[in-house]
PDB file of C-alpha atoms in Angstrom:
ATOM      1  CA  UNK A   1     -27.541 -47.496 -72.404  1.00 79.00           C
ATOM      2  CA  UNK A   2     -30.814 -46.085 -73.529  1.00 84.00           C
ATOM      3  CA  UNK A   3     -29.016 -42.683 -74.617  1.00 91.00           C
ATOM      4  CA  UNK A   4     -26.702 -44.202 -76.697  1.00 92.00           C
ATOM      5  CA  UNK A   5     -29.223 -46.383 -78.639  1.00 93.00           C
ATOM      6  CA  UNK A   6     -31.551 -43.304 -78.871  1.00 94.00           C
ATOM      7  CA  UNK A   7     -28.511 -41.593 -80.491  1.00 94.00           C
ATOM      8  CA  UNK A   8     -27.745 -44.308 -82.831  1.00 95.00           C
ATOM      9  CA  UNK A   9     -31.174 -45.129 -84.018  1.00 93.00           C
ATOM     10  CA  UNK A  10     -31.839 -41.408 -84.488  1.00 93.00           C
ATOM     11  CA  UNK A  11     -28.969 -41.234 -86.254  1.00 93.00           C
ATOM     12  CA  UNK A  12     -29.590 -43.928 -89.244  1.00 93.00           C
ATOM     13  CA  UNK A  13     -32.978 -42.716 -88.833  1.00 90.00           C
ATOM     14  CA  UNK A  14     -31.888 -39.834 -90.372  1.00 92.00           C
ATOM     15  CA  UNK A  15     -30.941 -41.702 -93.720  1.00 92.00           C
ATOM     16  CA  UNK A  16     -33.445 -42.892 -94.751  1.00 88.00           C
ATOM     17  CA  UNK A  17     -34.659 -39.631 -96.901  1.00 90.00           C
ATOM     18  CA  UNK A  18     -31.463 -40.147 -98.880  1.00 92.00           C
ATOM     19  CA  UNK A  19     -31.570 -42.284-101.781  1.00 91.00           C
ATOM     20  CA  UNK A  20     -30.133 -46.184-101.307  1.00 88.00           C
ATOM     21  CA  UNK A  21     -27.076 -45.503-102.638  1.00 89.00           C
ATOM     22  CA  UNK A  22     -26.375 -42.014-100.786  1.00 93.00           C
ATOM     23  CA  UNK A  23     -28.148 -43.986 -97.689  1.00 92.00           C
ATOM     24  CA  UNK A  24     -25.713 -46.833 -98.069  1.00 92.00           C
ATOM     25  CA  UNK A  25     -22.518 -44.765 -98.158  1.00 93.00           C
ATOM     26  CA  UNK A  26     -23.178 -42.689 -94.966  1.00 95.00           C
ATOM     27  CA  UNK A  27     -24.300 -45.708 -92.874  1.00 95.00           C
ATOM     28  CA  UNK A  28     -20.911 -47.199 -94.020  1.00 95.00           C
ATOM     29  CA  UNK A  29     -19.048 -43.930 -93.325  1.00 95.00           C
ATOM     30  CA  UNK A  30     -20.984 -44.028 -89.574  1.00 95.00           C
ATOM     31  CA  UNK A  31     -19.889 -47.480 -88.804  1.00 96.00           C
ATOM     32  CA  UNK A  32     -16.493 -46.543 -89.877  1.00 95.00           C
ATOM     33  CA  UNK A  33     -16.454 -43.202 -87.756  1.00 94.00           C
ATOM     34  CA  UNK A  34     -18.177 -44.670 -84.673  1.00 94.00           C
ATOM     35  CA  UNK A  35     -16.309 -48.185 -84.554  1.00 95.00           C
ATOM     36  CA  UNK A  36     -12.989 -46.704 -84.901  1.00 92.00           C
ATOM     37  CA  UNK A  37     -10.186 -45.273 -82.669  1.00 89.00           C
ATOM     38  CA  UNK A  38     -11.210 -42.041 -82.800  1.00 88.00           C
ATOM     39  CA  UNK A  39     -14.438 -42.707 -81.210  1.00 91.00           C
ATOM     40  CA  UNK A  40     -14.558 -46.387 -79.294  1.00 91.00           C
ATOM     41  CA  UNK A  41     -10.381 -47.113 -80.047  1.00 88.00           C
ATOM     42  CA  UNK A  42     -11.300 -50.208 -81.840  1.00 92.00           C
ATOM     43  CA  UNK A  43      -8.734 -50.916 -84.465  1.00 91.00           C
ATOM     44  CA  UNK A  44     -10.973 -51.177 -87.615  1.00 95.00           C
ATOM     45  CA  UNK A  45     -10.130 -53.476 -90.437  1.00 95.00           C
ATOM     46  CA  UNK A  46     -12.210 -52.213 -93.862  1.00 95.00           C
ATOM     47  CA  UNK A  47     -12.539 -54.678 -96.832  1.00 93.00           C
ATOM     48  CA  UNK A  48     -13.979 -53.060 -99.865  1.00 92.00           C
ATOM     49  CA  UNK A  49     -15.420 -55.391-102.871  1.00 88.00           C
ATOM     50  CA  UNK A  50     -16.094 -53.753-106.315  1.00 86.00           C
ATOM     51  CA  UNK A  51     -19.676 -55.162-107.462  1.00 80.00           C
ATOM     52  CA  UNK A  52     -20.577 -53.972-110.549  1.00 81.00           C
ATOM     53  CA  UNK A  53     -18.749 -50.857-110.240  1.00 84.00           C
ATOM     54  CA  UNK A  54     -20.092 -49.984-106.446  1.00 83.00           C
ATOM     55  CA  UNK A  55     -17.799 -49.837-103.747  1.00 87.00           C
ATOM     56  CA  UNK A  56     -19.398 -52.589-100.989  1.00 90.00           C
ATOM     57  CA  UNK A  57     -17.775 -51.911 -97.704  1.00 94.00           C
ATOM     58  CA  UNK A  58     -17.811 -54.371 -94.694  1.00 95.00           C
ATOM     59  CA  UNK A  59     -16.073 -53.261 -91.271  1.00 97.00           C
ATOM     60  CA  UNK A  60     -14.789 -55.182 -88.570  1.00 96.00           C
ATOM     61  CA  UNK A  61     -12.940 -54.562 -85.072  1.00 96.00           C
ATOM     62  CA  UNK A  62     -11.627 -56.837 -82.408  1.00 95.00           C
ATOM     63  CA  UNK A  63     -11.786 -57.024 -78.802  1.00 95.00           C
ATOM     64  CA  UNK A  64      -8.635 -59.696 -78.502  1.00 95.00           C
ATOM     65  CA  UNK A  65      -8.922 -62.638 -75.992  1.00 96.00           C
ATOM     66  CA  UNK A  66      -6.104 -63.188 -73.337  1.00 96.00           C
ATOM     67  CA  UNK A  67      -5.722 -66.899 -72.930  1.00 97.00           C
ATOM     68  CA  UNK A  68      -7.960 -68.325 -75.968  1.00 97.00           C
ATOM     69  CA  UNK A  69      -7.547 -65.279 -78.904  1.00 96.00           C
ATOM     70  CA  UNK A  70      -7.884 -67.510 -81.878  1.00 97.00           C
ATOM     71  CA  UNK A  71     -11.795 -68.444 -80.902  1.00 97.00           C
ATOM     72  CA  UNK A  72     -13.544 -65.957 -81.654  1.00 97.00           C
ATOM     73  CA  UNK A  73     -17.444 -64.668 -80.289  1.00 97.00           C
ATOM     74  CA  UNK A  74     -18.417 -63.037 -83.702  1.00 97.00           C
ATOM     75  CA  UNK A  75     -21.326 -60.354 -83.836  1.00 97.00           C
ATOM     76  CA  UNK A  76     -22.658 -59.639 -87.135  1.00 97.00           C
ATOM     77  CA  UNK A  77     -24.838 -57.355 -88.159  1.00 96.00           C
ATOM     78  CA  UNK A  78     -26.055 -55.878 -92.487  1.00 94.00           C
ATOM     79  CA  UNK A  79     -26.665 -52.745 -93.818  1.00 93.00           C
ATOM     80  CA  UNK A  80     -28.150 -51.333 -96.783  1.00 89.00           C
ATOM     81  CA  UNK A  81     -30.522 -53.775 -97.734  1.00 84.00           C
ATOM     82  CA  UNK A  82     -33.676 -51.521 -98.695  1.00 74.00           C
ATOM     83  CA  UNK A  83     -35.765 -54.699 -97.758  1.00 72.00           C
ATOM     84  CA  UNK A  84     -34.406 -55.497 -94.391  1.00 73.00           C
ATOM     85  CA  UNK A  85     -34.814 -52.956 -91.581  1.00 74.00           C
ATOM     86  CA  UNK A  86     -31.709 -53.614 -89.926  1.00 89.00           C
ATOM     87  CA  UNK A  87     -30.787 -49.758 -88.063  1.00 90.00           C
ATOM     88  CA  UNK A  88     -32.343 -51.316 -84.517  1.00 92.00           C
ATOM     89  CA  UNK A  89     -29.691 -54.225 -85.485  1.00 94.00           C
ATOM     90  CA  UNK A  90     -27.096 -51.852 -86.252  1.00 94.00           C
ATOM     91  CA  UNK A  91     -27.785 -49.544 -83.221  1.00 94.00           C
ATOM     92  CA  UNK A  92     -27.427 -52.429 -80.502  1.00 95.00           C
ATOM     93  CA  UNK A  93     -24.303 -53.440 -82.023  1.00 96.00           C
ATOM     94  CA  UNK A  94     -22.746 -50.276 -81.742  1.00 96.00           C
ATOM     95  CA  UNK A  95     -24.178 -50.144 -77.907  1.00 95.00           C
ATOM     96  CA  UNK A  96     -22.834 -53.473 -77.261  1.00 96.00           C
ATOM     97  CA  UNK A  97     -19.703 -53.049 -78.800  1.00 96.00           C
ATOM     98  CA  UNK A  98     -19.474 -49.571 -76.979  1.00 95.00           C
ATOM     99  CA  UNK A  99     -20.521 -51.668 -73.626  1.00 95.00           C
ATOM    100  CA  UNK A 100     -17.870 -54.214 -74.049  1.00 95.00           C
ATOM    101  CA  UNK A 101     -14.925 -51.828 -75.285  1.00 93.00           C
ATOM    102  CA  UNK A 102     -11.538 -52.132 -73.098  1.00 88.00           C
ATOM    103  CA  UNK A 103     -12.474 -55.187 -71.479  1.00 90.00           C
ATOM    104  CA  UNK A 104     -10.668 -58.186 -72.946  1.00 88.00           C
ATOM    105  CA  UNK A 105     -12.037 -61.847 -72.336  1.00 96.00           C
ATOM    106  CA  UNK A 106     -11.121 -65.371 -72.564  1.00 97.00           C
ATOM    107  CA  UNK A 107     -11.706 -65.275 -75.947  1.00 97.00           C
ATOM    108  CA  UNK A 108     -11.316 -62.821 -78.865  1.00 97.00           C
ATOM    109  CA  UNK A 109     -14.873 -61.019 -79.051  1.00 97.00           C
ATOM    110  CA  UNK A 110     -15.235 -59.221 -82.780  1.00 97.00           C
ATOM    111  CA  UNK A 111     -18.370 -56.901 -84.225  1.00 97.00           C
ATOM    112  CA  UNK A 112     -18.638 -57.000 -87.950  1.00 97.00           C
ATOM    113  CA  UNK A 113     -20.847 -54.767 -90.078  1.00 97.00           C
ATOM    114  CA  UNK A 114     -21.370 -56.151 -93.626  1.00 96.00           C
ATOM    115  CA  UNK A 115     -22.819 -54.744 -96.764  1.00 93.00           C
ATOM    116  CA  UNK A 116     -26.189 -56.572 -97.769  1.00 90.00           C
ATOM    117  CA  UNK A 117     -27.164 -54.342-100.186  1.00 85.00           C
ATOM    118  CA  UNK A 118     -27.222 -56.468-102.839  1.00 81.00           C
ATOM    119  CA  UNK A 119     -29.925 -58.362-101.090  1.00 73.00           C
ATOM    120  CA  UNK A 120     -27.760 -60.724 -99.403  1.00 80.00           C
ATOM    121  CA  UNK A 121     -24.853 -60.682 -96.667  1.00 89.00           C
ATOM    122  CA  UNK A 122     -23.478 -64.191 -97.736  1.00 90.00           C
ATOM    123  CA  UNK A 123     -20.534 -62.710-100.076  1.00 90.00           C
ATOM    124  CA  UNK A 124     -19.104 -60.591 -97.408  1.00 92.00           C
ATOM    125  CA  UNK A 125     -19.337 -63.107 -94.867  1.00 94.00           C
ATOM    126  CA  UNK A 126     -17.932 -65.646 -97.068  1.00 93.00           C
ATOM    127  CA  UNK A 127     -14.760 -63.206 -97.304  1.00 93.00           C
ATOM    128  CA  UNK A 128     -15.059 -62.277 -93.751  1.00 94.00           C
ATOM    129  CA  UNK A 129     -15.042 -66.087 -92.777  1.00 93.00           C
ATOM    130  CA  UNK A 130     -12.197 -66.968 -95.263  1.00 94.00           C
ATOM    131  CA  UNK A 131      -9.513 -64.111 -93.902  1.00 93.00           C
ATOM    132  CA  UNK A 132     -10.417 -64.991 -90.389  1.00 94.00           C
ATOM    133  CA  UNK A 133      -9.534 -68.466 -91.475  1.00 94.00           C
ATOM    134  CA  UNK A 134      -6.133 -67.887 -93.219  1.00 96.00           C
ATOM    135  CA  UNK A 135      -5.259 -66.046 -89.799  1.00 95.00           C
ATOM    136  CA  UNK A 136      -5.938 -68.960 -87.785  1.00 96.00           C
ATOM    137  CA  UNK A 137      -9.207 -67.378 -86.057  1.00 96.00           C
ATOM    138  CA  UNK A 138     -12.263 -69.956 -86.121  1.00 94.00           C
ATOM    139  CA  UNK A 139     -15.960 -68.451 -85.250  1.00 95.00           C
ATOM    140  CA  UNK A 140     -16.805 -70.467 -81.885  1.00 96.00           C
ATOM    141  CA  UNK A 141     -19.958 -68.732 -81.370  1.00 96.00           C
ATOM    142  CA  UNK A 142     -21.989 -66.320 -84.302  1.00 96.00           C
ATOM    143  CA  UNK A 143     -24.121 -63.745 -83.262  1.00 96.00           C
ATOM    144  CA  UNK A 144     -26.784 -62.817 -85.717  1.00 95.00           C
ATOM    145  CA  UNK A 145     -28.351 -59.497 -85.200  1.00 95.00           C
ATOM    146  CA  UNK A 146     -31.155 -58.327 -87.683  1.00 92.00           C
ATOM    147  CA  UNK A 147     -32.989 -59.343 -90.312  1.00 88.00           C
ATOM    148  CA  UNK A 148     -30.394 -59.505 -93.032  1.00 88.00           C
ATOM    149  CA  UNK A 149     -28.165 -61.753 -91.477  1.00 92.00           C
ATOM    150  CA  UNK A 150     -30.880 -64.509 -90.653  1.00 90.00           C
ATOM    151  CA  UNK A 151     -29.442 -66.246 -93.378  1.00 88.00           C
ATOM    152  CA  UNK A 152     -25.924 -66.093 -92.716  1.00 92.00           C
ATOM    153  CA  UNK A 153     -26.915 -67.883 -89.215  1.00 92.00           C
ATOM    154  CA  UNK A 154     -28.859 -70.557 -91.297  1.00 91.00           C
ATOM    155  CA  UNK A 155     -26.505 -70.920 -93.422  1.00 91.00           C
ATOM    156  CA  UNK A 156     -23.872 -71.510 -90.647  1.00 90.00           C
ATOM    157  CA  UNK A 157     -25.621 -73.631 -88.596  1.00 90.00           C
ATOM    158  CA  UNK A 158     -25.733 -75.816 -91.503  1.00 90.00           C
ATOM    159  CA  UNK A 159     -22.153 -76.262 -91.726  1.00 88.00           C
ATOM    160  CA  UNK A 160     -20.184 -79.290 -89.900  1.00 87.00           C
ATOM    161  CA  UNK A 161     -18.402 -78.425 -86.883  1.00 82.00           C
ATOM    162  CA  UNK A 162     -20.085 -74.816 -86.707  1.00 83.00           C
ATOM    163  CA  UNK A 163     -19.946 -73.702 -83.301  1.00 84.00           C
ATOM    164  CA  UNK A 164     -23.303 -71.979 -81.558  1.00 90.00           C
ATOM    165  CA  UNK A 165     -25.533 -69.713 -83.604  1.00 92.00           C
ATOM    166  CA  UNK A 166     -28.126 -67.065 -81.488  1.00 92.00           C
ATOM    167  CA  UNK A 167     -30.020 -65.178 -84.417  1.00 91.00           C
ATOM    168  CA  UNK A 168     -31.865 -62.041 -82.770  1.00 89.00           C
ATOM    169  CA  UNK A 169     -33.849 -60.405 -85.530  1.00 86.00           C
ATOM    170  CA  UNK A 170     -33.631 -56.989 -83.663  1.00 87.00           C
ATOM    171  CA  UNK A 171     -37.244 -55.819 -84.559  1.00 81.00           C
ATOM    172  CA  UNK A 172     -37.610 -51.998 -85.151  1.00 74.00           C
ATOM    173  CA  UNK A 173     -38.162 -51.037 -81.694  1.00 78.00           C
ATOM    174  CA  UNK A 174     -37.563 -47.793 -79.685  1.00 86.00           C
ATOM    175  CA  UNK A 175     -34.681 -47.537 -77.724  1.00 90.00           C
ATOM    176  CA  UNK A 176     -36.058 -47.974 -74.057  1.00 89.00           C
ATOM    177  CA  UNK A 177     -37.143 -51.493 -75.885  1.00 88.00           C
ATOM    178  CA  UNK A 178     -34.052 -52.287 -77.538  1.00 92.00           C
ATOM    179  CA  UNK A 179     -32.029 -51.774 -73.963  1.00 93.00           C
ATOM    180  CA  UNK A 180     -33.124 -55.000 -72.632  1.00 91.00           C
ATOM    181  CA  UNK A 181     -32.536 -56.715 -75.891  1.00 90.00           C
ATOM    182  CA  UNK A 182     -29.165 -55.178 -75.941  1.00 94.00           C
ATOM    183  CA  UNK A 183     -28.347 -56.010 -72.955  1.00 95.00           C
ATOM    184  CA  UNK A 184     -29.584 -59.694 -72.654  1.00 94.00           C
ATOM    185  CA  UNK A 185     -27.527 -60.214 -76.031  1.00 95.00           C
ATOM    186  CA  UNK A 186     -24.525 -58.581 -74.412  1.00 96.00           C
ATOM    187  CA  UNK A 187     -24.461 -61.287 -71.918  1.00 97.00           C
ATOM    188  CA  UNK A 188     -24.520 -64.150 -73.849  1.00 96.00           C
ATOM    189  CA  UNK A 189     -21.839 -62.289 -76.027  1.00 97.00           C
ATOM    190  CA  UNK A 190     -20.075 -62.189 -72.285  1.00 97.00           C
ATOM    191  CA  UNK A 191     -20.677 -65.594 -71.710  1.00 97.00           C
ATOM    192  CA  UNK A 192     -19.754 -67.154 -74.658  1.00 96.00           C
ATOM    193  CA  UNK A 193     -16.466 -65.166 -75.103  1.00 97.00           C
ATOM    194  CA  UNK A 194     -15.369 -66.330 -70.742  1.00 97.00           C
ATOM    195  CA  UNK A 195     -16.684 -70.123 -71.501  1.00 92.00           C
ATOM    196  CA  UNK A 196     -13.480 -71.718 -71.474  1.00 86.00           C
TER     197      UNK A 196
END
């Protein structure tokens, strides 16, 4: 609801006095914190690239499907591109996957949160989209949420035999705004994920 996206927003709000790098590793550290079992119970898979000697970390967690759990309804969303403002992105993620946690679907439902600091999301999607592969998964339907990972929907929808693509930019917003926005994504996250 509208408290939690206050909360979140407020939240990365609050980095953005810190320097990119320092700004960077506590988003990462929040997603990690806020995704995970101790908070939502999602079982959080890390993947940490070195890039030029800086740790890039990209999170995911899955919400597996009981009859179809090999599709999979993939939200995405970037942080820590100085360029993009993602933290509205980032903040109805978290509400959504809050929203949706401890109620499986037809399909496997997954949030990821990718590092696009280096101005781009593409490498850590590329990975994401290769291990997801090797484990049999395939992306049926990609959810694109923010500015940085326009491009990774492009991209996608480029490819043959992509399933759907809905890019929301998220625009910085306040939170009573992003509720409906939230919540209009969370259905055709919903929808998607029960479309047998």
């Amino acid at each position: 609801g509208t408290d939690d996206l206050s909360r979140y927003l407020g939240i990365i709000g609050d980095t953005a006095k810190l320097s990119a790098d320092e700004r960077r590793q506590t988003i990462a550290s929040f997603v990690e914190s806020t995704l995970g079992s101790e908070n939502m119970g999602y079982d959080l898979k890390k993947d940490v690239q070195t890039d030029r000697g800086v740790e890039r970390l990209s999170f995911r967690v899955s919400l597996d499907g009981m009859r179809r759990p090999s599709d999979v309804v993939l939200a995405v969303a970037g942080y820590g591109d100085a360029k993009s403002a993602d933290d509205s992105a980032l903040a109805v993620l978290f509400s959504i996957a809050h929203a949706m946690t401890g109620t499986p679907r037809i399909k496997t439902v997954q949030f990821a949160v990718l590092d696009a600091s280096v101005g781009t999301m593409q490498p850590a999607f590329d990975r994401l989209e290769y291990e997801m592969r090797k484990g049999g998964d395939r992306i049926v339907h990609l959810v694109a949420l923010g500015a940085s990972a326009r491009s990774i929907a492009d991209e996608w929808s480029r490819k043959p035999g992509a399933g759907l693509v809905t890019a929301n930019p998220v625009i910085p917003k306040n939170a009573d705004e992003l509720k409906s926005e939230a919540e209009a994504l969370q259905m055709v996250i919903t929808t998607a994920a029960d479309r047998l």
